[in-house]
Amino acid sequence: MSTTYLTPAVEAADQVFEAVVKAQDATIDAVSTFTAALPEAAKNVPALPETDLPTVQEIASTYFAFAEKILSNQKAFVEKFFAAATVAS
């Protein structure tokens, strides 16, 4: 495998990944600060009626299961595509 072209791409991808992680950490900090103040702010809010909605954990789990399925399918497609597009020697 030629690293001449891949190395800069991998390095750029690593930098993007690091930036995403930093943004995610900042988001978690902001949400934690916000939710810490909610008990006081929610004292005057009426209770919501009970419903049979999925939990946020169930929604996230379903979303990521679908995303993993799509990503796996895309990887298989790309591998098959390049195998089909490669001229036999």
XYZ file of N, CA, C and O in Angstrom:
356
model
N 0.851 -1.175 0.000
C 0.000 0.000 0.000
C 0.894 1.235 0.000
O 1.815 1.353 0.775
N 0.589 2.171 -0.877
C 1.366 3.392 -0.986
C 0.995 4.363 0.119
O -0.150 4.773 0.250
N 1.997 4.718 0.923
C 1.729 5.653 2.006
C 1.940 7.093 1.561
O 1.587 8.019 2.278
N 2.510 7.299 0.378
C 2.773 8.648 -0.102
C 1.504 9.491 -0.119
O 1.507 10.649 0.266
N 0.427 8.896 -0.564
C -0.830 9.632 -0.663
C -1.725 9.420 0.557
O -2.515 10.291 0.903
N -1.604 8.275 1.188
C -2.487 7.979 2.316
C -2.079 8.677 3.608
O -2.941 9.055 4.397
N -0.800 8.842 3.832
C -0.338 9.439 5.081
C -0.948 10.820 5.331
O -1.492 11.059 6.414
N -0.897 11.752 4.375
C -1.523 13.058 4.631
C -3.043 12.951 4.851
O -3.596 13.680 5.668
N -3.675 12.038 4.153
C -5.118 11.860 4.317
C -5.438 11.333 5.709
O -6.376 11.797 6.364
N -4.660 10.375 6.173
C -4.870 9.816 7.516
C -4.584 10.876 8.576
O -5.325 11.004 9.551
N -3.524 11.647 8.384
C -3.200 12.710 9.341
C -4.316 13.751 9.400
O -4.691 14.213 10.479
N -4.854 14.128 8.245
C -5.961 15.090 8.212
C -7.195 14.512 8.894
O -7.880 15.204 9.655
N -7.473 13.250 8.631
C -8.623 12.588 9.261
C -8.450 12.541 10.776
O -9.410 12.754 11.524
N -7.231 12.281 11.239
C -6.954 12.264 12.683
C -7.195 13.646 13.302
O -7.750 13.749 14.400
N -6.800 14.702 12.593
C -7.029 16.054 13.097
C -8.521 16.371 13.170
O -8.983 16.987 14.140
N -9.265 15.960 12.163
C -10.710 16.163 12.173
C -11.330 15.398 13.332
O -12.176 15.922 14.065
N -10.890 14.153 13.523
C -11.407 13.334 14.620
C -11.141 14.006 15.970
O -12.020 14.075 16.828
N -9.925 14.505 16.156
C -9.576 15.183 17.410
C -10.451 16.415 17.625
O -10.892 16.687 18.750
N -10.725 17.161 16.557
C -11.583 18.343 16.667
C -13.006 17.937 17.040
O -13.653 18.603 17.856
N -13.488 16.842 16.471
C -14.828 16.350 16.800
C -14.897 15.949 18.271
O -15.853 16.289 18.977
N -13.886 15.248 18.749
C -13.856 14.826 20.157
C -13.856 16.043 21.082
O -14.591 16.085 22.075
N -13.069 17.063 20.750
C -13.045 18.278 21.574
C -14.409 18.961 21.575
O -14.875 19.435 22.623
N -15.057 19.027 20.423
C -16.386 19.639 20.339
C -17.400 18.820 21.138
O -18.263 19.385 21.820
N -17.289 17.500 21.076
C -18.186 16.644 21.852
C -17.978 16.846 23.353
O -18.947 16.927 24.113
N -16.721 16.936 23.775
C -16.424 17.161 25.195
C -17.002 18.495 25.662
O -17.583 18.584 26.747
N -16.863 19.539 24.836
C -17.416 20.850 25.182
C -18.937 20.785 25.263
O -19.546 21.407 26.147
N -19.548 20.022 24.378
C -21.001 19.863 24.392
C -21.454 19.162 25.665
O -22.424 19.581 26.311
N -20.758 18.096 26.046
C -21.098 17.375 27.276
C -20.969 18.300 28.485
O -21.842 18.307 29.371
N -19.916 19.100 28.525
C -19.745 20.053 29.631
C -20.904 21.043 29.679
O -21.448 21.334 30.753
N -21.296 21.571 28.522
C -22.387 22.546 28.470
C -23.712 21.917 28.893
O -24.482 22.515 29.657
N -23.988 20.709 28.421
C -25.230 20.025 28.780
C -25.237 19.697 30.270
O -26.267 19.848 30.940
N -24.109 19.279 30.802
C -24.023 18.977 32.238
C -24.305 20.222 33.070
O -25.027 20.162 34.071
N -23.748 21.346 32.666
C -23.996 22.608 33.368
C -25.471 22.981 33.295
O -26.085 23.386 34.291
N -26.056 22.825 32.123
C -27.472 23.146 31.932
C -28.369 22.246 32.777
O -29.257 22.717 33.478
N -28.127 20.942 32.717
C -28.991 20.016 33.448
C -28.818 20.133 34.966
O -29.739 19.833 35.716
N -27.675 20.600 35.409
C -27.469 20.809 36.844
C -28.407 21.894 37.359
O -28.815 21.880 38.524
N -28.781 22.830 36.498
C -29.667 23.922 36.889
C -31.147 23.564 36.709
O -32.012 24.298 37.168
N -31.443 22.473 36.059
C -32.839 22.117 35.774
C -33.710 21.860 37.000
O -34.862 22.289 37.006
N -33.239 21.168 38.023
C -34.140 20.915 39.155
C -34.745 22.201 39.726
O -35.931 22.251 40.037
N -33.961 23.230 39.820
C -34.470 24.509 40.336
C -35.442 25.146 39.343
O -36.503 25.637 39.732
N -35.109 25.112 38.077
C -35.957 25.725 37.055
C -37.253 24.952 36.852
O -38.271 25.527 36.464
N -37.248 23.652 37.102
C -38.410 22.809 36.828
C -39.423 22.773 37.963
O -40.465 22.123 37.831
N -39.159 23.462 39.034
C -40.068 23.417 40.181
C -41.481 23.878 39.829
O -42.449 23.387 40.390
N -41.610 24.806 38.903
C -42.917 25.368 38.566
C -43.506 24.790 37.280
O -44.516 25.280 36.793
N -42.883 23.776 36.724
C -43.376 23.165 35.487
C -44.297 21.997 35.846
O -43.922 21.133 36.640
N -45.492 21.961 35.260
C -46.392 20.844 35.564
C -45.834 19.528 35.015
O -45.102 19.507 34.026
N -46.205 18.431 35.652
C -45.748 17.105 35.221
C -46.385 16.756 33.878
O -47.526 17.123 33.591
N -45.640 16.066 33.052
C -46.154 15.613 31.757
C -46.981 14.350 31.959
O -46.715 13.557 32.869
N -47.970 14.136 31.092
C -48.744 12.895 31.204
C -47.864 11.693 30.859
O -46.923 11.804 30.079
N -48.165 10.565 31.449
C -47.387 9.359 31.164
C -47.684 8.875 29.752
O -48.825 8.896 29.303
N -46.639 8.451 29.074
C -46.772 7.932 27.708
C -45.949 6.656 27.586
O -45.136 6.341 28.448
N -46.163 5.973 26.501
C -45.423 4.737 26.244
C -44.365 4.985 25.168
O -44.225 4.206 24.236
N -43.650 6.093 25.294
C -42.616 6.425 24.317
C -41.325 5.684 24.638
O -41.062 5.352 25.795
N -40.490 5.448 23.619
C -39.194 4.813 23.901
C -38.300 5.762 24.696
O -38.440 6.980 24.617
N -37.375 5.168 25.438
C -36.417 5.981 26.191
C -35.377 6.551 25.224
O -35.230 6.071 24.091
N -34.665 7.552 25.691
C -33.616 8.113 24.840
C -32.532 7.071 24.561
O -31.934 7.056 23.481
N -32.299 6.183 25.520
C -31.315 5.116 25.303
C -31.791 4.160 24.204
O -30.987 3.711 23.382
N -33.080 3.841 24.191
C -33.624 2.959 23.152
C -33.542 3.628 21.779
O -33.213 2.976 20.783
N -33.832 4.915 21.732
C -33.741 5.643 20.460
C -32.303 5.653 19.961
O -32.030 5.368 18.791
N -31.359 5.962 20.850
C -29.948 6.002 20.459
C -29.470 4.627 20.011
O -28.763 4.501 19.002
N -29.856 3.590 20.732
C -29.449 2.232 20.381
C -29.980 1.845 18.999
O -29.254 1.274 18.177
N -31.229 2.179 18.732
C -31.835 1.876 17.430
C -31.141 2.648 16.320
O -30.837 2.100 15.247
N -30.858 3.919 16.572
C -30.178 4.755 15.587
C -28.797 4.186 15.243
O -28.447 4.039 14.072
N -28.011 3.857 16.271
C -26.664 3.368 16.000
C -26.657 1.971 15.411
O -25.763 1.629 14.622
N -27.619 1.148 15.729
C -27.725 -0.168 15.089
C -27.954 0.020 13.590
O -27.350 -0.667 12.760
N -28.816 0.964 13.230
C -29.066 1.252 11.817
C -27.817 1.823 11.152
O -27.449 1.411 10.044
N -27.149 2.755 11.833
C -25.941 3.354 11.272
C -24.855 2.297 11.043
O -24.177 2.302 10.011
N -24.691 1.361 11.987
C -23.711 0.286 11.830
C -24.076 -0.611 10.650
O -23.203 -1.046 9.892
N -25.368 -0.879 10.487
C -25.835 -1.707 9.378
C -25.532 -1.024 8.037
O -25.027 -1.659 7.103
N -25.816 0.274 7.957
C -25.539 1.034 6.733
C -24.048 1.073 6.446
O -23.608 0.850 5.314
N -23.237 1.358 7.467
C -21.792 1.443 7.275
C -21.211 0.107 6.828
O -20.375 0.049 5.923
N -21.671 -0.983 7.427
C -21.220 -2.314 7.033
C -21.583 -2.601 5.578
O -20.775 -3.125 4.810
N -22.802 -2.231 5.208
C -23.249 -2.430 3.831
C -22.423 -1.591 2.859
O -22.034 -2.082 1.794
N -22.127 -0.353 3.219
C -21.331 0.512 2.356
C -19.919 -0.029 2.177
O -19.367 0.013 1.082
N -19.334 -0.558 3.262
C -17.987 -1.127 3.166
C -17.994 -2.317 2.216
O -17.123 -2.431 1.342
N -18.973 -3.196 2.372
C -19.067 -4.363 1.491
C -19.271 -3.928 0.039
O -18.663 -4.480 -0.884
N -20.109 -2.909 -0.175
C -20.356 -2.409 -1.521
C -19.075 -1.880 -2.155
O -18.758 -2.208 -3.299
N -18.317 -1.066 -1.405
C -17.083 -0.491 -1.945
C -16.072 -1.588 -2.265
O -15.416 -1.561 -3.316
N -15.951 -2.581 -1.390
C -15.026 -3.688 -1.653
C -15.434 -4.438 -2.917
O -14.593 -4.755 -3.767
N -16.728 -4.731 -3.067
C -17.221 -5.418 -4.265
C -17.055 -4.544 -5.504
O -16.708 -5.036 -6.583
N -17.305 -3.248 -5.357
C -17.192 -2.326 -6.483
C -15.771 -2.308 -7.023
O -15.543 -2.435 -8.224
N -14.790 -2.149 -6.109
C -13.406 -2.093 -6.574
C -12.940 -3.441 -7.098
O -12.122 -3.507 -8.021
N -13.450 -4.540 -6.541
C -13.117 -5.851 -7.084
C -13.671 -5.986 -8.505
O -12.989 -6.504 -9.392
N -14.869 -5.483 -8.715
C -15.472 -5.565 -10.050
C -14.805 -4.612 -11.028
O -14.743 -4.896 -12.229
N -14.302 -3.501 -10.532
C -13.699 -2.489 -11.400
C -12.217 -2.732 -11.689
O -11.635 -2.056 -12.522
N -11.630 -3.697 -10.996
C -10.213 -3.989 -11.188
C -10.041 -4.927 -12.379
O -10.693 -5.974 -12.452
N -9.181 -4.531 -13.284
C -8.907 -5.344 -14.467
C -7.996 -6.490 -14.067
O -6.961 -6.290 -13.421
N -8.400 -7.692 -14.429
C -7.594 -8.890 -14.102
C -6.309 -8.869 -14.916
O -6.287 -8.480 -16.071
N -5.206 -9.306 -14.302
C -3.912 -9.337 -15.008
C -3.749 -10.622 -15.759
O -4.131 -11.658 -15.387
